[in-house]
């Protein structure tokens, strides 16, 4: 047992005793037992050993002491543990060895021309870059497991003497084998195609070594370790936590570690820019010790504290940027809209369904925002199919009643057109003049729409990013609705908002984002979540099938069509290559319409078709004139054809799960059972695992969270697209609590701006671009 584990458990036990959940006797028994198990290189340090003994001796007599005094000791012991940690758990840089962080990497210790080149390849050009180049993992070698305790499958460091080293050739492969033994037990060590090991091992023969690697079962039942690392026991530095870096070819871990070790002391003079007030409040360690600890932590404790320190800083800056841009927006001010709600009532009366409670709540929140003088900046989130469109419609109607125009921006022409079709009739019914403006709208019509928008005769315009063009002007724009926001960059959002004097913004996204992540990425927006599906929806059945069974899938499709339903067949291929997608979809369309589904009505939809063509196809499919729609991913976002019950997706492994969830969301939009077939060919185990998870999970938030764990939230949310830098240390999933703290502190800073001038300057430096955008708006 390591000292840090001992103290952690001890701390917990003491707390339990203080809370009367454990007895003093139990505590004392545990101490006796556990101290026997202590084994830690930390205890080679006489002072560390002595202080630990003192702590234990201090606690021992508590069993015999009067209750009050015993409890007093326990409380004191908690403080002693804290102090012990700060004294003995941290490795620190040596300031006397520190060089300037700005030093070019070619002048760093241990770096010659060859290494310089490799380092530059890793984008390490200065000492600063080097110390901010963090490990991707760590190997904990502090614990030495004796040979008799080796367990299958575990990565361990064990100890023994090397004997009988030999090398043989098996079907062209050089295998080096050696035996590691401690006199009673032994294990086989094996290296493949590493002849140099053979010579190395000869020199180690008969000497005590540490061996690190994963224990496996050998061919003849015995235990073996393949490709282990071997170090002489004399070299005591082997017993520590070692960093594992993401490296490039030609640079080994050992080599890189040595370079970092030789230069790491420069962190001693790094400038810590976090205000003391915050670091003290959150008990964060110094930046220098954190940077040191990221590379060579003395304990897991130091590593955790180091990560926490650096992650907090990243998250704080991020939250400050968000709040700062929100602050700027608020200071511009808005108009309090007068909404009676009569029009909305009229609209609701004609709706063929009742709003869900979640929809009602969302509408109410938005209405409050519109009525307030603070400009609305709200994110409307909800799983696909929860009915966000109606809520947006209600917002537009309220806004109209107050006397303002509205603009609805969607990422694709298909979606904009669909919104127009679904919204316009009910708007016109209420006397709200509505138009559709797309890039491909003909010139005369475009001019007419722009004129009417300028004069105020048109009240609502629905369109694509055409809407942000300069010559689209409004008489009195009061509300902007942005659909499927993750497709738009921040710039585009802001460009549209700037077209009115006091615009309220409603952003809708169907990529379900867990609340914490929403805070991180949309931290400048208020959040409304629709967490309820319209009644009567059945969960879509998701089925993984092998491509060899595609005929059965097609049979199923046919049966559904015969029952009066419709189907999508999607050929995603690689997203970047639109051309390839079109080719695949087109070829399959030929085959399906001429052979497999010769007698059915098959349509084709892809991104290279003209808008008129796309519209015509979508319209026909929506009307039921096609039974089957063969498509690329154009249909991914937002399309609503409730009569479609089957979705067949080929090459689903090429997609992130969040995207697949979008696709799946196209069906199951009525009370009929929906089916989603994932047709997989030869895919890797990992991809299959992912798809299986997806098939078994219907909740979009869970899917998104799983996906983010695998691919990182940056990837999925497109942090860069949001004008945000990647987070290097913070992990938006693991560091949830830290994120909340950073948010709280950022709010504190915003309330006390004059006290944190330097910090704000720093934020402006990092996020200047993004903040400027907001200011312009
Ligand atoms: P999304 O949130 O994915 O954009 P939509 O707004 O497209 O969802 O709505 C999905 C479908 O559910 C539409 O056909 C819509 O008419 C229908 N719908 C929305 N709200 C309700 C409700 N409260 N009850 C029944 N059906 C609803
Ligand atoms: Mg939608």
Short mmCIF file of C-alpha atoms and ligand atoms in Angstrom, two decimals, residues 353-356 359 382-390 418-419 422 483-484 508 510 534-535 537 638-640 642 665-666 669, ligand 1:
data_model
loop_
_atom_site.label_atom_id
_atom_site.label_comp_id
_atom_site.label_asym_id
_atom_site.label_seq_id
_atom_site.Cartn_x
_atom_site.Cartn_y
_atom_site.Cartn_z
CA UNK A 353 -52.21 18.59 -30.79
CA UNK A 354 -51.68 19.77 -27.23
CA UNK A 355 -48.32 21.19 -26.27
CA UNK A 356 -46.33 19.01 -23.92
CA UNK A 359 -42.99 22.87 -24.62
CA UNK A 382 -34.07 18.99 -26.97
CA UNK A 383 -33.72 15.57 -28.43
CA UNK A 384 -34.72 15.11 -32.05
CA UNK A 385 -38.45 15.01 -32.47
CA UNK A 386 -39.34 16.69 -29.18
CA UNK A 387 -41.05 19.51 -31.05
CA UNK A 388 -38.82 22.55 -31.01
CA UNK A 389 -40.35 24.00 -34.13
CA UNK A 390 -43.68 24.80 -32.52
CA UNK A 418 -39.27 22.78 -44.79
CA UNK A 419 -39.55 25.39 -42.05
CA UNK A 422 -44.55 24.13 -41.95
CA UNK A 483 -31.90 26.39 -36.26
CA UNK A 484 -29.31 23.64 -35.83
CA UNK A 508 -32.12 25.77 -31.49
CA UNK A 510 -30.76 19.13 -31.83
CA UNK A 534 -44.90 14.21 -27.49
CA UNK A 535 -47.14 11.43 -26.23
CA UNK A 537 -44.11 8.03 -29.66
CA UNK A 638 -34.24 18.30 -39.14
CA UNK A 639 -36.29 16.82 -41.93
CA UNK A 640 -39.76 15.85 -40.83
CA UNK A 642 -43.83 11.46 -40.08
CA UNK A 665 -34.39 10.98 -35.49
CA UNK A 666 -35.83 11.24 -38.99
CA UNK A 669 -41.97 10.76 -35.71
P1 LIG B 1 -37.55 18.75 -33.53
O1 LIG B 1 -37.49 19.13 -32.11
O2 LIG B 1 -36.72 17.56 -33.86
O3 LIG B 1 -37.25 19.91 -34.45
P2 LIG B 1 -40.13 18.95 -34.68
O4 LIG B 1 -40.39 20.32 -34.22
O5 LIG B 1 -39.70 18.76 -36.09
O6 LIG B 1 -39.03 18.30 -33.76
O7 LIG B 1 -41.37 18.05 -34.30
C1 LIG B 1 -41.40 16.68 -34.59
C2 LIG B 1 -42.81 16.25 -34.93
O8 LIG B 1 -43.61 16.19 -33.76
C3 LIG B 1 -43.52 17.17 -35.89
O9 LIG B 1 -44.20 16.39 -36.82
C4 LIG B 1 -44.46 17.96 -35.00
O10 LIG B 1 -45.61 18.38 -35.69
C5 LIG B 1 -44.82 16.96 -33.94
N1 LIG B 1 -45.15 17.55 -32.63
C6 LIG B 1 -44.53 18.59 -32.03
N2 LIG B 1 -45.08 18.85 -30.82
C7 LIG B 1 -46.03 17.91 -30.62
C8 LIG B 1 -46.94 17.62 -29.55
N3 LIG B 1 -46.96 18.36 -28.42
N4 LIG B 1 -47.77 16.58 -29.70
C9 LIG B 1 -47.76 15.83 -30.82
N5 LIG B 1 -46.94 16.05 -31.86
C10 LIG B 1 -46.08 17.07 -31.78
#
